[in-house]
Amino acid sequence: MRKKLILDLNTGIDDALAIAYALGSAGDADLIGITATYGNVAVPLAARNALAVLHAFGRDDIPVYPGIDHPIAPAKLPLMRGTTPDERAEAYRRWQEGGEDGWQTDTPWSPSPGSVAVHHPNGIGGAVLPDSPRQPEAPGSAVDFIIAAARECGPDLTIVPTGAMTTMATVFRNAPDLKDSGINVTLMGGSLTLPGNVSPAAEANISQDPEAADYLFKCGARTTMIGLDVTHQTALTREKAHEWAALGTPAGDFLVTMTDYYIDFYVKNQPEIHGCGLHDPLAVAAALDPSLVTTFGFNLQVDLEGPFRGRTIGDRSRVQDPDKHTQVALGVNVPAFLDRFMQRVTAVVRG
C-alpha cells in the first residue's frame, strides 16, 4: 500500500530537489500536500516557491499550506534588542501551556544573511521560475491540515519536515493524541557526530527554532533524524546535475541553474563535500525506504542556552529509558541513494 506523504518545507534549493524526488516516488507514496515553514526563506516565499516548483513539474493538483512563520522563543527580535535566557525560558513554558510564544512584534521574520547566501535571496539559487497560477491555502492552515491528515491516515502517513520544526511542534502540542497514532515523522536536521553548519554545535534547521525541535524530541512523538551525519556523506556533483541539461526541458534547465549556484557555494565553503549536499532529498528517500540508512535509537534534546544553543544531543534525564523515541541515522547506503535520486528526479524533469 502506498504511503501518504506530506513535505514540510522551507523551499530553498534542496527542498526543491526533495519535491522532485517525492514526485518521482509515486510508486511508493502519494504526495498529498506541502506545508510551508521558514528557514532558508520566510513562509510566504517558501509557499510561493513550492507552488512554482510544483507547477514546473506539472503538478498543480497538490495544495500548499502556509505554516507557523516565526520561532517560539527567538534569541533576537527584528529591529529590537536580543532576548534574555529567562525571557526565552518563559516564552517556551508559556507556549507549551497553550499561551503566546515569544514573538512579540508585528515585524515579519526574515532569514539570516547566511541562509540568503546559501540559497540566494529568491531561495532557488537565482533561477527564474514563473509563478504558479495558484495561490497557497489560508495563512497558518498547515497545522490543522496535518492534524486532519494524521487522524485520517494514521500509520499510513509520513511527514518529512526539512526546515524550522515550529509547525510540527505545534501539531503535537495541539493534538497530543497523534503522538501514539503511528505516523512517521522523518526530519532533516541536527547532527550527533559532526559539527554544525551554522555554528560549531548547531545545524541550520534546528537553529531556526531550537525550542520547537526540543519539544518535538521530548513530547513523546516517534521521529527519525536525518542529520548532517548522513547528508554530508551524499553529494550531487556538477557533472551529474548537468545531465538534466541534456534533457532539453524547462524543468531540467531550472534544476541545472539552481544546483550550479548551490554547488558554487559548497566549492567555496565546504569543498570536502565534492558537490552539494542532498540534505532534504535524503530525508524523503529514508522516510520512504528506511533501509537506505542505519540508525541508532536514542532520546534526544536540544541545548537551548549558551554557546551550544541549537545542538542536538542525548537527553541525560532519559538515557536509561529503554523506550527510545528517536532513531538517529548514522550510516547511509550512498550508491543506492544517489542512483535512486538521479533516476527519480530525472524521470520527473523529463516530463
mmCIF file of C-alpha atoms in Angstrom:
data_model
loop_
_atom_site.group_PDB
_atom_site.id
_atom_site.type_symbol
_atom_site.label_atom_id
_atom_site.label_comp_id
_atom_site.label_asym_id
_atom_site.label_seq_id
_atom_site.Cartn_x
_atom_site.Cartn_y
_atom_site.Cartn_z
ATOM 1 C CA MET A 1 0.000 0.000 0.000
ATOM 2 C CA ARG A 2 1.338 3.409 -0.969
ATOM 3 C CA LYS A 3 2.077 5.819 1.834
ATOM 4 C CA LYS A 4 0.535 9.251 2.121
ATOM 5 C CA LEU A 5 3.253 11.905 2.200
ATOM 6 C CA ILE A 6 3.414 15.488 3.462
ATOM 7 C CA LEU A 7 6.524 17.618 2.993
ATOM 8 C CA ASP A 8 7.041 20.464 5.489
ATOM 9 C CA LEU A 9 9.478 22.656 3.548
ATOM 10 C CA ASN A 10 11.261 25.997 3.732
ATOM 11 C CA THR A 11 11.524 25.839 -0.021
ATOM 12 C CA GLY A 12 15.119 26.525 -0.890
ATOM 13 C CA ILE A 13 17.362 24.586 -3.247
ATOM 14 C CA ASP A 14 17.486 21.163 -1.630
ATOM 15 C CA ASP A 15 13.793 21.455 -0.725
ATOM 16 C CA ALA A 16 13.009 21.851 -4.436
ATOM 17 C CA LEU A 17 15.063 18.721 -5.106
ATOM 18 C CA ALA A 18 13.098 16.964 -2.367
ATOM 19 C CA ILE A 19 9.853 17.852 -4.141
ATOM 20 C CA ALA A 20 11.232 16.370 -7.355
ATOM 21 C CA TYR A 21 12.299 13.196 -5.533
ATOM 22 C CA ALA A 22 8.884 12.848 -3.895
ATOM 23 C CA LEU A 23 7.071 13.288 -7.206
ATOM 24 C CA GLY A 24 9.385 10.714 -8.757
ATOM 25 C CA SER A 25 8.471 8.277 -5.978
ATOM 26 C CA ALA A 26 4.802 7.967 -6.941
ATOM 27 C CA GLY A 27 5.092 4.200 -6.779
ATOM 28 C CA ASP A 28 5.928 4.452 -3.087
ATOM 29 C CA ALA A 29 3.959 7.456 -1.874
ATOM 30 C CA ASP A 30 1.170 9.842 -2.757
ATOM 31 C CA LEU A 31 2.237 13.441 -2.047
ATOM 32 C CA ILE A 32 -0.989 14.841 -0.597
ATOM 33 C CA GLY A 33 0.271 18.273 0.368
ATOM 34 C CA ILE A 34 3.168 20.577 1.114
ATOM 35 C CA THR A 35 3.308 22.789 4.179
ATOM 36 C CA ALA A 36 5.493 25.899 4.192
ATOM 37 C CA THR A 37 7.780 26.674 7.092
ATOM 38 C CA TYR A 38 10.659 29.148 7.427
ATOM 39 C CA GLY A 39 14.447 28.936 7.470
ATOM 40 C CA ASN A 40 16.048 29.268 4.050
ATOM 41 C CA VAL A 41 13.334 31.810 3.267
ATOM 42 C CA ALA A 42 10.293 33.245 5.024
ATOM 43 C CA VAL A 43 6.978 31.356 4.885
ATOM 44 C CA PRO A 44 5.372 33.438 2.073
ATOM 45 C CA LEU A 45 8.328 32.821 -0.230
ATOM 46 C CA ALA A 46 8.533 29.163 0.823
ATOM 47 C CA ALA A 47 4.879 28.746 -0.204
ATOM 48 C CA ARG A 48 5.406 30.668 -3.436
ATOM 49 C CA ASN A 49 8.441 28.574 -4.358
ATOM 50 C CA ALA A 50 6.700 25.293 -3.542
ATOM 51 C CA LEU A 51 3.789 26.214 -5.797
ATOM 52 C CA ALA A 52 6.142 27.342 -8.575
ATOM 53 C CA VAL A 53 8.190 24.133 -8.392
ATOM 54 C CA LEU A 54 5.031 22.009 -8.476
ATOM 55 C CA HIS A 55 3.843 23.997 -11.492
ATOM 56 C CA ALA A 56 7.170 23.491 -13.259
ATOM 57 C CA PHE A 57 6.832 19.752 -12.723
ATOM 58 C CA GLY A 58 3.219 19.715 -13.944
ATOM 59 C CA ARG A 59 1.623 19.021 -10.553
ATOM 60 C CA ASP A 60 -0.863 21.813 -9.956
ATOM 61 C CA ASP A 61 -3.091 19.361 -8.093
ATOM 62 C CA ILE A 62 -1.051 19.358 -4.872
ATOM 63 C CA PRO A 63 -2.071 22.019 -2.312
ATOM 64 C CA VAL A 64 0.381 24.158 -0.336
ATOM 65 C CA TYR A 65 -0.468 25.215 3.223
ATOM 66 C CA PRO A 66 1.445 28.025 4.985
ATOM 67 C CA GLY A 67 2.610 27.115 8.492
ATOM 68 C CA ILE A 68 3.840 28.928 11.579
ATOM 69 C CA ASP A 69 6.034 31.802 10.405
ATOM 70 C CA HIS A 70 8.278 32.564 13.408
ATOM 71 C CA PRO A 71 10.121 30.811 16.263
ATOM 72 C CA ILE A 72 8.693 30.076 19.696
ATOM 73 C CA ALA A 73 11.395 31.775 21.775
ATOM 74 C CA PRO A 74 13.641 33.838 19.486
ATOM 75 C CA ALA A 75 17.099 34.796 20.657
ATOM 76 C CA LYS A 76 16.653 38.103 18.864
ATOM 77 C CA LEU A 77 13.607 40.010 17.707
ATOM 78 C CA PRO A 78 13.797 42.048 14.480
ATOM 79 C CA LEU A 79 14.618 45.737 14.939
ATOM 80 C CA MET A 80 14.754 45.162 18.702
ATOM 81 C CA ARG A 81 17.182 44.079 21.399
ATOM 82 C CA GLY A 82 18.109 40.464 21.955
ATOM 83 C CA THR A 83 16.111 38.415 24.429
ATOM 84 C CA THR A 84 17.423 37.067 27.729
ATOM 85 C CA PRO A 85 17.600 33.394 28.750
ATOM 86 C CA ASP A 86 14.839 33.985 31.301
ATOM 87 C CA GLU A 87 12.606 35.555 28.662
ATOM 88 C CA ARG A 88 13.180 32.636 26.309
ATOM 89 C CA ALA A 89 12.519 30.068 29.024
ATOM 90 C CA GLU A 90 9.303 31.844 29.985
ATOM 91 C CA ALA A 91 8.144 32.059 26.360
ATOM 92 C CA TYR A 92 8.831 28.331 25.871
ATOM 93 C CA ARG A 93 6.955 27.432 29.073
ATOM 94 C CA ARG A 94 4.027 29.678 28.134
ATOM 95 C CA TRP A 95 3.836 28.229 24.618
ATOM 96 C CA GLN A 96 3.851 24.636 25.910
ATOM 97 C CA GLU A 97 0.856 25.508 28.074
ATOM 98 C CA GLY A 98 -1.031 26.842 25.047
ATOM 99 C CA GLY A 99 -0.216 30.504 25.548
ATOM 100 C CA GLU A 100 1.542 33.086 23.435
ATOM 101 C CA ASP A 101 5.037 32.493 22.169
ATOM 102 C CA GLY A 102 7.905 34.958 22.399
ATOM 103 C CA TRP A 103 7.451 36.631 19.011
ATOM 104 C CA GLN A 104 6.057 39.848 20.498
ATOM 105 C CA THR A 105 6.381 42.017 17.403
ATOM 106 C CA ASP A 106 4.434 42.719 14.230
ATOM 107 C CA THR A 107 7.634 42.669 12.161
ATOM 108 C CA PRO A 108 7.792 39.575 9.921
ATOM 109 C CA TRP A 109 10.524 37.008 10.411
ATOM 110 C CA SER A 110 13.324 37.152 7.825
ATOM 111 C CA PRO A 111 16.152 34.716 7.006
ATOM 112 C CA SER A 112 19.693 35.223 8.236
ATOM 113 C CA PRO A 113 22.387 36.549 5.878
ATOM 114 C CA GLY A 114 23.913 33.066 5.966
ATOM 115 C CA SER A 115 20.724 31.419 4.736
ATOM 116 C CA VAL A 116 20.396 34.008 1.991
ATOM 117 C CA ALA A 117 23.965 33.336 0.887
ATOM 118 C CA VAL A 118 23.408 29.574 0.716
ATOM 119 C CA HIS A 119 20.123 29.660 -1.207
ATOM 120 C CA HIS A 120 20.102 33.136 -2.874
ATOM 121 C CA PRO A 121 17.553 35.857 -1.990
ATOM 122 C CA ASN A 122 14.925 34.100 -4.111
ATOM 123 C CA GLY A 123 15.600 30.774 -2.337
ATOM 124 C CA ILE A 124 16.196 28.799 -5.520
ATOM 125 C CA GLY A 125 19.702 29.835 -6.472
ATOM 126 C CA GLY A 126 18.629 32.821 -8.565
ATOM 127 C CA ALA A 127 16.923 30.565 -11.100
ATOM 128 C CA VAL A 128 13.978 32.212 -12.806
ATOM 129 C CA LEU A 129 10.856 30.173 -12.203
ATOM 130 C CA PRO A 130 7.449 31.563 -13.213
ATOM 131 C CA ASP A 131 4.773 31.944 -10.574
ATOM 132 C CA SER A 132 2.180 29.238 -10.282
ATOM 133 C CA PRO A 133 -1.324 30.233 -11.394
ATOM 134 C CA ARG A 134 -2.491 29.002 -7.978
ATOM 135 C CA GLN A 135 -2.373 30.622 -4.552
ATOM 136 C CA PRO A 136 -1.466 28.915 -1.275
ATOM 137 C CA GLU A 137 -4.165 27.938 1.186
ATOM 138 C CA ALA A 138 -5.081 30.227 4.098
ATOM 139 C CA PRO A 139 -2.227 31.619 6.241
ATOM 140 C CA GLY A 140 -1.441 29.348 9.167
ATOM 141 C CA SER A 141 -3.544 26.473 7.816
ATOM 142 C CA ALA A 142 -0.705 23.927 7.862
ATOM 143 C CA VAL A 143 -1.208 22.822 11.471
ATOM 144 C CA ASP A 144 -4.868 21.929 11.015
ATOM 145 C CA PHE A 145 -4.148 20.250 7.666
ATOM 146 C CA ILE A 146 -1.503 17.992 9.190
ATOM 147 C CA ILE A 147 -3.687 17.143 12.198
ATOM 148 C CA ALA A 148 -6.627 16.221 9.972
ATOM 149 C CA ALA A 149 -4.429 14.123 7.659
ATOM 150 C CA ALA A 150 -2.803 12.327 10.593
ATOM 151 C CA ARG A 151 -6.160 11.446 12.131
ATOM 152 C CA GLU A 152 -7.460 10.193 8.816
ATOM 153 C CA CYS A 153 -4.389 8.252 7.686
ATOM 154 C CA GLY A 154 -2.715 7.165 10.943
ATOM 155 C CA PRO A 155 0.284 4.880 10.312
ATOM 156 C CA ASP A 156 -0.092 5.293 6.554
ATOM 157 C CA LEU A 157 1.029 8.936 6.824
ATOM 158 C CA THR A 158 4.661 10.030 6.525
ATOM 159 C CA ILE A 159 5.673 13.622 7.268
ATOM 160 C CA VAL A 160 9.086 14.993 6.313
ATOM 161 C CA PRO A 161 9.943 18.343 7.971
ATOM 162 C CA THR A 162 13.025 19.967 6.425
ATOM 163 C CA GLY A 163 13.068 23.463 7.921
ATOM 164 C CA ALA A 164 12.197 25.009 11.260
ATOM 165 C CA MET A 165 10.293 22.480 13.379
ATOM 166 C CA THR A 166 7.758 25.034 14.664
ATOM 167 C CA THR A 167 4.776 23.768 12.699
ATOM 168 C CA MET A 168 5.429 20.142 13.645
ATOM 169 C CA ALA A 169 5.919 21.003 17.317
ATOM 170 C CA THR A 170 2.639 22.910 17.257
ATOM 171 C CA VAL A 171 0.880 19.924 15.690
ATOM 172 C CA PHE A 172 1.858 17.666 18.602
ATOM 173 C CA ARG A 173 1.145 20.350 21.198
ATOM 174 C CA ASN A 174 -2.346 20.958 19.793
ATOM 175 C CA ALA A 175 -3.119 17.277 19.136
ATOM 176 C CA PRO A 176 -1.245 15.164 21.719
ATOM 177 C CA ASP A 177 -3.232 12.090 20.664
ATOM 178 C CA LEU A 178 -1.134 11.970 17.497
ATOM 179 C CA LYS A 179 1.992 11.009 19.434
ATOM 180 C CA ASP A 180 0.723 7.421 19.572
ATOM 181 C CA SER A 181 -1.015 7.401 16.186
ATOM 182 C CA GLY A 182 1.792 5.625 14.347
ATOM 183 C CA ILE A 183 2.510 8.463 11.914
ATOM 184 C CA ASN A 184 6.081 8.510 10.649
ATOM 185 C CA VAL A 185 7.987 11.776 11.162
ATOM 186 C CA THR A 186 11.363 11.756 9.416
ATOM 187 C CA LEU A 187 13.062 15.112 9.826
ATOM 188 C CA MET A 188 16.103 16.653 8.182
ATOM 189 C CA GLY A 189 18.045 18.416 10.881
ATOM 190 C CA GLY A 190 20.612 18.142 13.612
ATOM 191 C CA SER A 191 23.856 16.262 13.929
ATOM 192 C CA LEU A 192 25.136 13.807 16.507
ATOM 193 C CA THR A 193 28.700 13.115 15.332
ATOM 194 C CA LEU A 194 29.669 16.138 13.212
ATOM 195 C CA PRO A 195 29.935 19.866 13.901
ATOM 196 C CA GLY A 196 27.010 22.054 12.965
ATOM 197 C CA ASN A 197 26.836 24.066 9.770
ATOM 198 C CA VAL A 198 25.746 27.407 11.261
ATOM 199 C CA SER A 199 27.841 27.192 14.426
ATOM 200 C CA PRO A 200 30.284 24.628 15.814
ATOM 201 C CA ALA A 201 27.324 22.984 17.561
ATOM 202 C CA ALA A 202 24.132 23.781 15.645
ATOM 203 C CA GLU A 203 22.694 22.564 12.346
ATOM 204 C CA ALA A 204 20.700 25.120 10.346
ATOM 205 C CA ASN A 205 17.167 23.716 10.598
ATOM 206 C CA ILE A 206 17.376 23.082 14.337
ATOM 207 C CA SER A 207 18.914 26.515 14.906
ATOM 208 C CA GLN A 208 15.893 28.257 13.380
ATOM 209 C CA ASP A 209 13.777 27.255 16.388
ATOM 210 C CA PRO A 210 15.684 25.231 18.993
ATOM 211 C CA GLU A 211 12.712 25.180 21.359
ATOM 212 C CA ALA A 212 10.432 23.670 18.717
ATOM 213 C CA ALA A 213 12.948 20.913 17.946
ATOM 214 C CA ASP A 214 13.473 20.277 21.649
ATOM 215 C CA TYR A 215 9.719 19.888 22.115
ATOM 216 C CA LEU A 216 9.443 17.574 19.110
ATOM 217 C CA PHE A 217 12.139 15.287 20.516
ATOM 218 C CA LYS A 218 10.729 15.288 24.060
ATOM 219 C CA CYS A 219 6.962 15.268 23.532
ATOM 220 C CA GLY A 220 6.666 11.510 23.017
ATOM 221 C CA ALA A 221 6.341 11.513 19.230
ATOM 222 C CA ARG A 222 8.273 8.913 17.225
ATOM 223 C CA THR A 223 10.863 10.558 14.994
ATOM 224 C CA THR A 224 13.768 9.676 12.732
ATOM 225 C CA MET A 225 16.562 12.234 12.477
ATOM 226 C CA ILE A 226 18.355 12.517 9.143
ATOM 227 C CA GLY A 227 21.159 14.869 10.100
ATOM 228 C CA LEU A 228 24.484 16.056 8.808
ATOM 229 C CA ASP A 229 25.949 12.712 9.939
ATOM 230 C CA VAL A 230 24.496 11.160 6.775
ATOM 231 C CA THR A 231 23.527 14.037 4.477
ATOM 232 C CA HIS A 232 27.152 15.167 4.241
ATOM 233 C CA GLN A 233 28.029 11.690 3.016
ATOM 234 C CA THR A 234 25.855 12.290 -0.043
ATOM 235 C CA ALA A 235 26.651 14.839 -2.713
ATOM 236 C CA LEU A 236 25.402 15.879 -6.116
ATOM 237 C CA THR A 237 28.316 16.646 -8.430
ATOM 238 C CA ARG A 238 28.161 19.251 -11.183
ATOM 239 C CA GLU A 239 28.714 16.506 -13.750
ATOM 240 C CA LYS A 240 25.635 14.588 -12.584
ATOM 241 C CA ALA A 241 23.489 17.711 -12.286
ATOM 242 C CA HIS A 242 24.343 18.745 -15.838
ATOM 243 C CA GLU A 243 22.825 15.517 -17.133
ATOM 244 C CA TRP A 244 19.496 17.316 -16.710
ATOM 245 C CA ALA A 245 20.550 19.948 -19.261
ATOM 246 C CA ALA A 246 20.730 17.260 -21.935
ATOM 247 C CA LEU A 247 17.014 16.563 -21.483
ATOM 248 C CA GLY A 248 16.152 19.866 -23.167
ATOM 249 C CA THR A 249 13.246 20.624 -20.833
ATOM 250 C CA PRO A 250 12.500 23.834 -18.905
ATOM 251 C CA ALA A 251 12.363 21.808 -15.685
ATOM 252 C CA GLY A 252 15.785 20.331 -16.374
ATOM 253 C CA ASP A 253 17.257 23.747 -17.170
ATOM 254 C CA PHE A 254 15.788 25.110 -13.935
ATOM 255 C CA LEU A 255 17.434 22.404 -11.842
ATOM 256 C CA VAL A 256 20.800 22.928 -13.536
ATOM 257 C CA THR A 257 20.785 26.682 -12.890
ATOM 258 C CA MET A 258 19.646 26.190 -9.319
ATOM 259 C CA THR A 259 22.140 23.475 -8.436
ATOM 260 C CA ASP A 260 25.024 25.311 -10.123
ATOM 261 C CA TYR A 261 24.516 28.106 -7.609
ATOM 262 C CA TYR A 262 24.373 25.613 -4.729
ATOM 263 C CA ILE A 263 27.480 23.738 -5.875
ATOM 264 C CA ASP A 264 29.377 27.022 -6.255
ATOM 265 C CA PHE A 265 28.587 27.813 -2.626
ATOM 266 C CA TYR A 266 29.817 24.401 -1.490
ATOM 267 C CA VAL A 267 33.007 24.607 -3.562
ATOM 268 C CA LYS A 268 33.841 27.891 -1.854
ATOM 269 C CA ASN A 269 32.800 26.990 1.687
ATOM 270 C CA GLN A 270 32.795 23.178 2.023
ATOM 271 C CA PRO A 271 34.990 21.758 -0.747
ATOM 272 C CA GLU A 272 35.326 18.460 1.121
ATOM 273 C CA ILE A 273 31.721 17.632 0.154
ATOM 274 C CA HIS A 274 32.765 17.426 -3.566
ATOM 275 C CA GLY A 275 29.434 18.795 -4.756
ATOM 276 C CA CYS A 276 26.332 19.990 -2.931
ATOM 277 C CA GLY A 277 24.707 18.209 -0.020
ATOM 278 C CA LEU A 278 21.449 16.381 -0.716
ATOM 279 C CA HIS A 279 20.015 17.012 2.728
ATOM 280 C CA ASP A 280 16.281 17.146 2.084
ATOM 281 C CA PRO A 281 16.098 14.560 -0.715
ATOM 282 C CA LEU A 282 17.849 12.054 1.550
ATOM 283 C CA ALA A 283 15.276 12.685 4.278
ATOM 284 C CA VAL A 284 12.466 11.950 1.815
ATOM 285 C CA ALA A 285 14.267 8.873 0.500
ATOM 286 C CA ALA A 286 14.866 7.482 4.002
ATOM 287 C CA ALA A 287 11.278 8.170 5.001
ATOM 288 C CA LEU A 288 10.048 6.111 2.056
ATOM 289 C CA ASP A 289 12.720 3.401 2.352
ATOM 290 C CA PRO A 290 14.294 3.208 5.827
ATOM 291 C CA SER A 291 16.685 0.501 4.618
ATOM 292 C CA LEU A 292 18.764 3.240 2.964
ATOM 293 C CA VAL A 293 20.072 4.300 6.376
ATOM 294 C CA THR A 294 21.252 2.633 9.540
ATOM 295 C CA THR A 295 20.026 4.202 12.751
ATOM 296 C CA PHE A 296 20.800 4.399 16.437
ATOM 297 C CA GLY A 297 17.897 4.598 18.884
ATOM 298 C CA PHE A 298 18.271 7.476 21.335
ATOM 299 C CA ASN A 299 16.301 10.025 23.331
ATOM 300 C CA LEU A 300 17.353 13.490 22.263
ATOM 301 C CA GLN A 301 17.110 17.028 23.472
ATOM 302 C CA VAL A 302 18.259 20.367 22.068
ATOM 303 C CA ASP A 303 20.549 22.669 24.028
ATOM 304 C CA LEU A 304 18.663 25.921 24.496
ATOM 305 C CA GLU A 305 21.226 28.258 26.034
ATOM 306 C CA GLY A 306 24.884 29.148 25.941
ATOM 307 C CA PRO A 307 27.387 28.625 23.136
ATOM 308 C CA PHE A 308 25.822 25.261 22.247
ATOM 309 C CA ARG A 309 22.304 26.634 21.643
ATOM 310 C CA GLY A 310 20.781 24.532 18.860
ATOM 311 C CA ARG A 311 22.888 21.404 19.472
ATOM 312 C CA THR A 312 21.110 18.038 19.226
ATOM 313 C CA ILE A 313 22.387 15.756 21.983
ATOM 314 C CA GLY A 314 21.275 12.923 24.219
ATOM 315 C CA ASP A 315 18.803 13.747 26.982
ATOM 316 C CA ARG A 316 20.511 12.667 30.213
ATOM 317 C CA SER A 317 17.180 12.501 32.042
ATOM 318 C CA ARG A 318 16.035 9.742 29.652
ATOM 319 C CA VAL A 319 19.310 7.980 28.905
ATOM 320 C CA GLN A 320 18.243 4.847 30.850
ATOM 321 C CA ASP A 321 14.731 4.817 29.404
ATOM 322 C CA PRO A 322 14.541 1.656 27.256
ATOM 323 C CA ASP A 323 11.933 3.312 25.048
ATOM 324 C CA LYS A 324 13.926 5.313 22.506
ATOM 325 C CA HIS A 325 11.746 7.864 20.754
ATOM 326 C CA THR A 326 14.198 8.946 18.052
ATOM 327 C CA GLN A 327 16.111 6.892 15.534
ATOM 328 C CA VAL A 328 19.267 8.810 14.565
ATOM 329 C CA ALA A 329 20.683 7.966 11.147
ATOM 330 C CA LEU A 330 24.436 7.399 11.333
ATOM 331 C CA GLY A 331 25.052 5.372 8.173
ATOM 332 C CA VAL A 332 23.723 5.622 4.619
ATOM 333 C CA ASN A 333 23.945 3.457 1.504
ATOM 334 C CA VAL A 334 25.371 6.241 -0.636
ATOM 335 C CA PRO A 335 25.491 4.448 -4.036
ATOM 336 C CA ALA A 336 21.923 3.147 -3.712
ATOM 337 C CA PHE A 337 20.577 6.547 -2.715
ATOM 338 C CA LEU A 338 22.431 8.507 -5.403
ATOM 339 C CA ASP A 339 21.344 6.091 -8.127
ATOM 340 C CA ARG A 340 17.737 6.289 -6.981
ATOM 341 C CA PHE A 341 17.924 10.083 -6.664
ATOM 342 C CA MET A 342 19.115 10.545 -10.237
ATOM 343 C CA GLN A 343 16.619 8.048 -11.642
ATOM 344 C CA ARG A 344 13.617 9.547 -9.903
ATOM 345 C CA VAL A 345 14.430 13.216 -10.339
ATOM 346 C CA THR A 346 15.402 12.717 -13.978
ATOM 347 C CA ALA A 347 12.095 10.991 -14.666
ATOM 348 C CA VAL A 348 10.241 13.999 -13.253
ATOM 349 C CA VAL A 349 12.182 16.680 -15.133
ATOM 350 C CA ARG A 350 11.990 14.707 -18.375
ATOM 351 C CA GLY A 351 8.233 15.243 -18.190
#
